[in-house]
mmCIF file with all atom_site columns, C-alpha atoms in Angstrom:
data_model
loop_
_atom_site.group_PDB
_atom_site.id
_atom_site.type_symbol
_atom_site.label_atom_id
_atom_site.label_alt_id
_atom_site.label_comp_id
_atom_site.label_asym_id
_atom_site.label_entity_id
_atom_site.label_seq_id
_atom_site.pdbx_PDB_ins_code
_atom_site.Cartn_x
_atom_site.Cartn_y
_atom_site.Cartn_z
_atom_site.occupancy
_atom_site.B_iso_or_equiv
_atom_site.pdbx_formal_charge
_atom_site.auth_seq_id
_atom_site.auth_comp_id
_atom_site.auth_asym_id
_atom_site.auth_atom_id
_atom_site.pdbx_PDB_model_num
ATOM 1   C CA . ILE A 1 1   ? 18.382  2.751   -1.746  1.00 0.00 ? 69  ILE A CA 1
ATOM 2   C CA . ARG A 1 2   ? 17.364  4.467   -4.964  1.00 0.00 ? 70  ARG A CA 1
ATOM 3   C CA . PHE A 1 3   ? 15.855  7.792   -3.953  1.00 0.00 ? 71  PHE A CA 1
ATOM 4   C CA . ASP A 1 4   ? 14.833  8.498   -7.555  1.00 0.00 ? 72  ASP A CA 1
ATOM 5   C CA . ASP A 1 5   ? 12.407  5.549   -7.626  1.00 0.00 ? 73  ASP A CA 1
ATOM 6   C CA . GLU A 1 6   ? 8.747   6.553   -7.913  1.00 0.00 ? 74  GLU A CA 1
ATOM 7   C CA . PHE A 1 7   ? 7.752   4.349   -4.963  1.00 0.00 ? 75  PHE A CA 1
ATOM 8   C CA . LEU A 1 8   ? 9.836   4.532   -1.789  1.00 0.00 ? 76  LEU A CA 1
ATOM 9   C CA . PHE A 1 9   ? 8.818   4.868   1.842   1.00 0.00 ? 77  PHE A CA 1
ATOM 10  C CA . ILE A 1 10  ? 11.134  5.039   4.825   1.00 0.00 ? 78  ILE A CA 1
ATOM 11  C CA . GLY A 1 11  ? 9.902   4.915   8.409   1.00 0.00 ? 79  GLY A CA 1
ATOM 12  C CA . LYS A 1 12  ? 11.983  4.930   11.572  1.00 0.00 ? 80  LYS A CA 1
ATOM 13  C CA . THR A 1 13  ? 11.165  4.359   15.222  1.00 0.00 ? 81  THR A CA 1
ATOM 14  C CA . ASP A 1 14  ? 13.411  3.927   18.235  1.00 0.00 ? 82  ASP A CA 1
ATOM 15  C CA . ASP A 1 15  ? 13.893  0.212   17.462  1.00 0.00 ? 83  ASP A CA 1
ATOM 16  C CA . GLU A 1 16  ? 13.472  -0.273  13.711  1.00 0.00 ? 84  GLU A CA 1
ATOM 17  C CA . LEU A 1 17  ? 13.992  1.183   10.275  1.00 0.00 ? 85  LEU A CA 1
ATOM 18  C CA . SER A 1 18  ? 11.474  0.140   7.624   1.00 0.00 ? 86  SER A CA 1
ATOM 19  C CA . VAL A 1 19  ? 11.958  0.597   3.904   1.00 0.00 ? 87  VAL A CA 1
ATOM 20  C CA . VAL A 1 20  ? 9.132   -0.094  1.455   1.00 0.00 ? 88  VAL A CA 1
ATOM 21  C CA . CYS A 1 21  ? 10.347  -0.225  -2.129  1.00 0.00 ? 89  CYS A CA 1
ATOM 22  C CA . ARG A 1 22  ? 10.328  -2.314  -5.280  1.00 0.00 ? 90  ARG A CA 1
ATOM 23  C CA . THR A 1 23  ? 11.795  -5.787  -4.784  1.00 0.00 ? 91  THR A CA 1
ATOM 24  C CA . GLU A 1 24  ? 14.645  -5.106  -7.199  1.00 0.00 ? 92  GLU A CA 1
ATOM 25  C CA . ASN A 1 25  ? 15.674  -2.066  -5.132  1.00 0.00 ? 93  ASN A CA 1
ATOM 26  C CA . VAL A 1 26  ? 15.874  -3.751  -1.712  1.00 0.00 ? 94  VAL A CA 1
ATOM 27  C CA . PRO A 1 27  ? 19.202  -2.878  -0.060  1.00 0.00 ? 95  PRO A CA 1
ATOM 28  C CA . GLU A 1 28  ? 21.719  -5.737  0.096   1.00 0.00 ? 96  GLU A CA 1
ATOM 29  C CA . ASN A 1 29  ? 22.200  -5.501  3.865   1.00 0.00 ? 97  ASN A CA 1
ATOM 30  C CA . THR A 1 30  ? 18.494  -5.998  4.641   1.00 0.00 ? 98  THR A CA 1
ATOM 31  C CA . ILE A 1 31  ? 17.905  -8.110  7.766   1.00 0.00 ? 99  ILE A CA 1
ATOM 32  C CA . ASN A 1 32  ? 14.245  -9.020  7.167   1.00 0.00 ? 100 ASN A CA 1
ATOM 33  C CA . ARG A 1 33  ? 12.153  -8.645  4.053   1.00 0.00 ? 101 ARG A CA 1
ATOM 34  C CA . GLU A 1 34  ? 8.846   -9.752  2.629   1.00 0.00 ? 102 GLU A CA 1
ATOM 35  C CA . ASP A 1 35  ? 8.278   -9.712  -1.113  1.00 0.00 ? 103 ASP A CA 1
ATOM 36  C CA . GLY A 1 36  ? 5.124   -10.232 -3.150  1.00 0.00 ? 104 GLY A CA 1
ATOM 37  C CA . TRP A 1 37  ? 3.060   -7.082  -2.608  1.00 0.00 ? 105 TRP A CA 1
ATOM 38  C CA . THR A 1 38  ? 0.813   -5.040  -4.890  1.00 0.00 ? 106 THR A CA 1
ATOM 39  C CA . ALA A 1 39  ? 0.291   -1.355  -4.094  1.00 0.00 ? 107 ALA A CA 1
ATOM 40  C CA . TYR A 1 40  ? -2.875  0.639   -4.759  1.00 0.00 ? 108 TYR A CA 1
ATOM 41  C CA . ARG A 1 41  ? -2.724  4.412   -4.732  1.00 0.00 ? 109 ARG A CA 1
ATOM 42  C CA . ILE A 1 42  ? -5.832  6.134   -3.441  1.00 0.00 ? 110 ILE A CA 1
ATOM 43  C CA . CYS A 1 43  ? -6.423  8.716   -6.162  1.00 0.00 ? 111 CYS A CA 1
ATOM 44  C CA . GLY A 1 44  ? -6.754  12.357  -5.348  1.00 0.00 ? 112 GLY A CA 1
ATOM 45  C CA . THR A 1 45  ? -5.390  14.372  -2.468  1.00 0.00 ? 113 THR A CA 1
ATOM 46  C CA . LEU A 1 46  ? -6.992  13.259  0.774   1.00 0.00 ? 114 LEU A CA 1
ATOM 47  C CA . GLU A 1 47  ? -7.298  16.435  2.772   1.00 0.00 ? 115 GLU A CA 1
ATOM 48  C CA . PHE A 1 48  ? -7.306  16.045  6.529   1.00 0.00 ? 116 PHE A CA 1
ATOM 49  C CA . SER A 1 49  ? -10.912 17.276  6.599   1.00 0.00 ? 117 SER A CA 1
ATOM 50  C CA . LEU A 1 50  ? -11.991 14.162  4.659   1.00 0.00 ? 118 LEU A CA 1
ATOM 51  C CA . VAL A 1 51  ? -12.990 11.461  7.107   1.00 0.00 ? 119 VAL A CA 1
ATOM 52  C CA . GLY A 1 52  ? -13.376 7.723   6.648   1.00 0.00 ? 120 GLY A CA 1
ATOM 53  C CA . ILE A 1 53  ? -12.006 7.100   3.147   1.00 0.00 ? 121 ILE A CA 1
ATOM 54  C CA . LEU A 1 54  ? -9.077  4.956   4.231   1.00 0.00 ? 122 LEU A CA 1
ATOM 55  C CA . ALA A 1 55  ? -11.268 3.333   6.897   1.00 0.00 ? 123 ALA A CA 1
ATOM 56  C CA . ASP A 1 56  ? -13.900 2.387   4.306   1.00 0.00 ? 124 ASP A CA 1
ATOM 57  C CA . ILE A 1 57  ? -11.338 0.808   2.002   1.00 0.00 ? 125 ILE A CA 1
ATOM 58  C CA . SER A 1 58  ? -9.608  -1.080  4.804   1.00 0.00 ? 126 SER A CA 1
ATOM 59  C CA . ARG A 1 59  ? -12.971 -2.245  6.198   1.00 0.00 ? 127 ARG A CA 1
ATOM 60  C CA . THR A 1 60  ? -14.016 -3.497  2.758   1.00 0.00 ? 128 THR A CA 1
ATOM 61  C CA . LEU A 1 61  ? -10.806 -5.484  2.422   1.00 0.00 ? 129 LEU A CA 1
ATOM 62  C CA . ALA A 1 62  ? -10.969 -6.794  5.996   1.00 0.00 ? 130 ALA A CA 1
ATOM 63  C CA . ASP A 1 63  ? -14.524 -8.023  5.426   1.00 0.00 ? 131 ASP A CA 1
ATOM 64  C CA . ALA A 1 64  ? -13.211 -9.894  2.365   1.00 0.00 ? 132 ALA A CA 1
ATOM 65  C CA . GLY A 1 65  ? -10.433 -11.487 4.412   1.00 0.00 ? 133 GLY A CA 1
ATOM 66  C CA . VAL A 1 66  ? -7.662  -9.421  2.819   1.00 0.00 ? 134 VAL A CA 1
ATOM 67  C CA . SER A 1 67  ? -5.073  -8.016  5.207   1.00 0.00 ? 135 SER A CA 1
ATOM 68  C CA . ILE A 1 68  ? -3.420  -4.738  4.263   1.00 0.00 ? 136 ILE A CA 1
ATOM 69  C CA . PHE A 1 69  ? -0.277  -2.741  4.824   1.00 0.00 ? 137 PHE A CA 1
ATOM 70  C CA . ALA A 1 70  ? -1.062  0.989   4.596   1.00 0.00 ? 138 ALA A CA 1
ATOM 71  C CA . VAL A 1 71  ? 1.501   3.716   3.993   1.00 0.00 ? 139 VAL A CA 1
ATOM 72  C CA . SER A 1 72  ? 0.835   7.418   3.693   1.00 0.00 ? 140 SER A CA 1
ATOM 73  C CA . THR A 1 73  ? 2.494   10.635  2.702   1.00 0.00 ? 141 THR A CA 1
ATOM 74  C CA . TYR A 1 74  ? 1.140   14.100  3.361   1.00 0.00 ? 142 TYR A CA 1
ATOM 75  C CA . ASN A 1 75  ? -0.822  14.060  0.075   1.00 0.00 ? 143 ASN A CA 1
ATOM 76  C CA . THR A 1 76  ? -1.339  10.407  -0.786  1.00 0.00 ? 144 THR A CA 1
ATOM 77  C CA . ASP A 1 77  ? -2.328  7.097   0.786   1.00 0.00 ? 145 ASP A CA 1
ATOM 78  C CA . TYR A 1 78  ? -1.396  3.644   -0.458  1.00 0.00 ? 146 TYR A CA 1
ATOM 79  C CA . ILE A 1 79  ? -2.852  0.243   0.367   1.00 0.00 ? 147 ILE A CA 1
ATOM 80  C CA . LEU A 1 80  ? -0.568  -2.755  -0.123  1.00 0.00 ? 148 LEU A CA 1
ATOM 81  C CA . VAL A 1 81  ? -1.957  -6.278  -0.371  1.00 0.00 ? 149 VAL A CA 1
ATOM 82  C CA . LYS A 1 82  ? -0.208  -9.560  -1.022  1.00 0.00 ? 150 LYS A CA 1
ATOM 83  C CA . LYS A 1 83  ? -0.138  -10.396 -4.743  1.00 0.00 ? 151 LYS A CA 1
ATOM 84  C CA . ALA A 1 84  ? -1.755  -13.749 -3.974  1.00 0.00 ? 152 ALA A CA 1
ATOM 85  C CA . LEU A 1 85  ? -4.837  -11.805 -2.770  1.00 0.00 ? 153 LEU A CA 1
ATOM 86  C CA . GLN A 1 86  ? -4.855  -9.148  -5.503  1.00 0.00 ? 154 GLN A CA 1
ATOM 87  C CA . GLU A 1 87  ? -7.823  -10.561 -7.416  1.00 0.00 ? 155 GLU A CA 1
ATOM 88  C CA . LYS A 1 88  ? -9.848  -11.015 -4.222  1.00 0.00 ? 156 LYS A CA 1
ATOM 89  C CA . ALA A 1 89  ? -9.010  -7.459  -3.121  1.00 0.00 ? 157 ALA A CA 1
ATOM 90  C CA . GLU A 1 90  ? -9.975  -5.909  -6.442  1.00 0.00 ? 158 GLU A CA 1
ATOM 91  C CA . GLU A 1 91  ? -13.249 -7.831  -6.551  1.00 0.00 ? 159 GLU A CA 1
ATOM 92  C CA . ALA A 1 92  ? -14.144 -6.655  -3.036  1.00 0.00 ? 160 ALA A CA 1
ATOM 93  C CA . LEU A 1 93  ? -13.297 -3.036  -3.838  1.00 0.00 ? 161 LEU A CA 1
ATOM 94  C CA . LEU A 1 94  ? -15.286 -3.077  -7.081  1.00 0.00 ? 162 LEU A CA 1
ATOM 95  C CA . ASN A 1 95  ? -18.285 -4.680  -5.358  1.00 0.00 ? 163 ASN A CA 1
ATOM 96  C CA . ALA A 1 96  ? -18.155 -1.908  -2.743  1.00 0.00 ? 164 ALA A CA 1
ATOM 97  C CA . GLY A 1 97  ? -18.311 0.763   -5.459  1.00 0.00 ? 165 GLY A CA 1
ATOM 98  C CA . HIS A 1 98  ? -14.644 1.743   -5.592  1.00 0.00 ? 166 HIS A CA 1
ATOM 99  C CA . GLN A 1 99  ? -12.855 2.181   -8.897  1.00 0.00 ? 167 GLN A CA 1
ATOM 100 C CA . VAL A 1 100 ? -9.719  0.101   -9.382  1.00 0.00 ? 168 VAL A CA 1
ATOM 101 C CA . THR A 1 101 ? -7.224  0.868   -12.097 1.00 0.00 ? 169 THR A CA 1
ATOM 102 C CA . SER A 1 102 ? -4.390  -1.466  -12.955 1.00 0.00 ? 170 SER A CA 1
ATOM 103 C CA . GLN A 1 103 ? -1.094  0.262   -12.444 1.00 0.00 ? 171 GLN A CA 1
ATOM 104 C CA . ALA A 1 104 ? 1.289   -1.828  -10.403 1.00 0.00 ? 172 ALA A CA 1
ATOM 105 C CA . LEU A 1 105 ? 3.565   0.290   -8.246  1.00 0.00 ? 173 LEU A CA 1
ATOM 106 C CA . LEU A 1 106 ? 5.529   -2.651  -6.866  1.00 0.00 ? 174 LEU A CA 1
#
């Protein structure tokens, strides 16, 4: 795992360890993997007092038939969608009044 990569998430529970990273940085000993994602960073720091931003985005995408994989840090939230649905996702977000900038993180 390259800890110096700009996009890396690690999550652990009692029965799994999940790593979200660029395809070219997937560890060799990975048991399961799924490639082909695009990541959108929700711009700005989402303070805990702000309510409904992530829900609005996920609802917009769900209504458009786009499933998501959400990951968060303390300061930032990311929405991942399959690359095959990228155009559909961006169209739905734009139609709902969200700004979408093209900067692929994955």
